[in-house]
Short mmCIF file of C-alpha atoms in Angstrom, two decimals:
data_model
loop_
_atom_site.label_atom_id
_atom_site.label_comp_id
_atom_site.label_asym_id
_atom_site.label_seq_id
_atom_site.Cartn_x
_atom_site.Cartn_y
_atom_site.Cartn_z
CA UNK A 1 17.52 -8.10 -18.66
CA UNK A 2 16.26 -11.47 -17.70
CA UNK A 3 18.49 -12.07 -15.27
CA UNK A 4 17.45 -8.75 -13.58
CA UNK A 5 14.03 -9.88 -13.84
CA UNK A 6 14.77 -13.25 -12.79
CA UNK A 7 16.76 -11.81 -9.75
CA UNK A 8 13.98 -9.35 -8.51
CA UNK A 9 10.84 -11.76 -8.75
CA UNK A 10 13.12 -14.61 -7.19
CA UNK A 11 14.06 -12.23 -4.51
CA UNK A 12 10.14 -11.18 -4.04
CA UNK A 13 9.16 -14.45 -3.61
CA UNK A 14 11.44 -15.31 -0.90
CA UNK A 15 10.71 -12.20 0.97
CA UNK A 16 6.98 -12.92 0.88
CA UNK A 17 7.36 -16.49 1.43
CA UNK A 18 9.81 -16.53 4.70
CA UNK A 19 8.76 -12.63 5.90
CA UNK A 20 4.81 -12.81 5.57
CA UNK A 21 2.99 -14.34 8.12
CA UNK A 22 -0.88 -14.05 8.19
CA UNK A 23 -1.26 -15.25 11.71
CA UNK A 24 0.71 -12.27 13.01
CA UNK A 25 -1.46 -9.37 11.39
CA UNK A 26 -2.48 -6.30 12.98
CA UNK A 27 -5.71 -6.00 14.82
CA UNK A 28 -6.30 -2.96 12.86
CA UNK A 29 -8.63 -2.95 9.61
CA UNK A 30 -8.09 0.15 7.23
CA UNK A 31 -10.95 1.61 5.34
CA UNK A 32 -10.52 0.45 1.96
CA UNK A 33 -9.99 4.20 1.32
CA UNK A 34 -7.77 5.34 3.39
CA UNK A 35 -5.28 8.00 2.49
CA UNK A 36 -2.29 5.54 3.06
CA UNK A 37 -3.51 2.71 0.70
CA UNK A 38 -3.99 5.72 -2.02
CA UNK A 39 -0.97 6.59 -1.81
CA UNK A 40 1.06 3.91 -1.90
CA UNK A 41 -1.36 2.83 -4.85
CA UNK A 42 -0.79 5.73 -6.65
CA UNK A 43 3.22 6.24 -6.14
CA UNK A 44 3.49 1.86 -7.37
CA UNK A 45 1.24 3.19 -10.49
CA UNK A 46 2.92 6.39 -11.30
CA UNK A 47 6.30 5.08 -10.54
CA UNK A 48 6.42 1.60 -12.63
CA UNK A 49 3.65 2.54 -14.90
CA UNK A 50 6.42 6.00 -15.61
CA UNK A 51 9.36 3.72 -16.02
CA UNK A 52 7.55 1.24 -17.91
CA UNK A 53 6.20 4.14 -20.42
CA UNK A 54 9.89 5.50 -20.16
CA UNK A 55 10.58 2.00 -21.70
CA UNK A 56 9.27 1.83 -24.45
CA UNK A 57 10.20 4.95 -25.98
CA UNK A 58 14.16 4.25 -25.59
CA UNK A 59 16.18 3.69 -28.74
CA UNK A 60 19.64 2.30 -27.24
CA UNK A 61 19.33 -0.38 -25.70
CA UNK A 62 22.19 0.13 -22.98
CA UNK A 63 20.41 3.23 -21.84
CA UNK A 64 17.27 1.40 -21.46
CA UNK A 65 18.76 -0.87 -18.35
CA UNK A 66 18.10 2.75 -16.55
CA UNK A 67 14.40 2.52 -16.29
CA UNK A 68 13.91 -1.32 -16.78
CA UNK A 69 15.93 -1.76 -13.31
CA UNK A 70 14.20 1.45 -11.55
CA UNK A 71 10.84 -0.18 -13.00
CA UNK A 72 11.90 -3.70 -11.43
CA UNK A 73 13.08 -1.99 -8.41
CA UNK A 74 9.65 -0.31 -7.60
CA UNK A 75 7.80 -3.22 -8.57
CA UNK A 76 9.63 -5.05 -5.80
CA UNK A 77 8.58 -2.06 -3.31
CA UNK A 78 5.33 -2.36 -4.05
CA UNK A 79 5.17 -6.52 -3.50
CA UNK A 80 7.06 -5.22 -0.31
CA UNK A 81 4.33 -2.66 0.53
CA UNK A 82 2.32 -5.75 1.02
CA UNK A 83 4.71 -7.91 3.30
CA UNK A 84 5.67 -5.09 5.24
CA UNK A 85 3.67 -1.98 5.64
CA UNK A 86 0.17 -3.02 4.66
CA UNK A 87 -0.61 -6.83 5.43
CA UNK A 88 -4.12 -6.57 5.52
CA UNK A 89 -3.79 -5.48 1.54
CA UNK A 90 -0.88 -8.74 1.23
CA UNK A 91 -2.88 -9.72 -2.09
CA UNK A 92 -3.65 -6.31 -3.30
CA UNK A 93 -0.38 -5.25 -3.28
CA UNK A 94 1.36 -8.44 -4.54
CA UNK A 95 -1.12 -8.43 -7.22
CA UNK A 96 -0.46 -5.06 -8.97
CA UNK A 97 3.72 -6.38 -8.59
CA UNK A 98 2.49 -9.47 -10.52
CA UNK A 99 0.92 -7.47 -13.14
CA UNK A 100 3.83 -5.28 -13.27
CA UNK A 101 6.39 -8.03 -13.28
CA UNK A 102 4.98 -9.60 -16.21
CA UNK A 103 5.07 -6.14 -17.90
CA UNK A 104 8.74 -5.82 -17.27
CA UNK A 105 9.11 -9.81 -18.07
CA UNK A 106 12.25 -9.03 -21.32
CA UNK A 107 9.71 -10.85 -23.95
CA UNK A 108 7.43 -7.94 -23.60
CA UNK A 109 9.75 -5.38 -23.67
CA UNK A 110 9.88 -3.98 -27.18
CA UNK A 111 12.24 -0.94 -28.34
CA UNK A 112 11.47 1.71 -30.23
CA UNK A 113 13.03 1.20 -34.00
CA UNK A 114 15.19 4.13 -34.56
CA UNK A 115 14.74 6.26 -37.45
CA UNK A 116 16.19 4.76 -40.85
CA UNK A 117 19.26 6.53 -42.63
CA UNK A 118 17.90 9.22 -44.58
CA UNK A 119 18.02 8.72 -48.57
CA UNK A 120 20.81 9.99 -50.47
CA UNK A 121 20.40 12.84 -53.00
#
């Protein structure tokens, strides 16, 4: 798990560092409501907040690689949201990936114990 984690922010950083480039933005200004920026806001919540929920209530641990990776994967799209589809929300967008990297960082991730043996009669 951490070197999935370590793979996808390492990757994000790169793309943002050697893809983004602030000189090069759109002339364009969005509303800060526009339909678009909802959107995207609310699939990156629903999506990684989802697989992040899905997370926590998984009992074997190989099983749980399923949503920690989809929950990494998203996070990346939305850090990618703001490199490549939104610029003029770059830090809005890279900062709900930080706050969902660090909930996907493996030290936070905590199983759910699964039930003990039942007694014997």
């Amino acid at each position: 798990m951490l070197l999935a984690w370590l793979f996808f922010d390492l990757i994000t950083v790169l793309e943002t560092h050697y893809c983004y480039r602030p000189d090069s933005l759109p002339k364009r200004i969005l509303s800060p409501w526009h339909p678009l920026v909802i959107g995207l806001t609310l699939f990156a919540l629903l999506t990684c907040g989802g697989c992040r929920f899905w997370l926590s209530r998984m009992r074997k641990t190989g099983w749980a690689l399923i949503p920690y990776l989809l929950g990494l994967m998203f996070t990346w799209f939305t850090a990618m949201y703001g490199v490549f589809v939104l610029p003029e929300y770059f830090l809005f967008c890279q900062g709900i990936a930080v706050v969902f990297f660090f909930a996907y960082f493996p030290f936070f991730v905590r199983f759910k114990q699964p039930a003990p043996p039942p007694l014997p009669v």
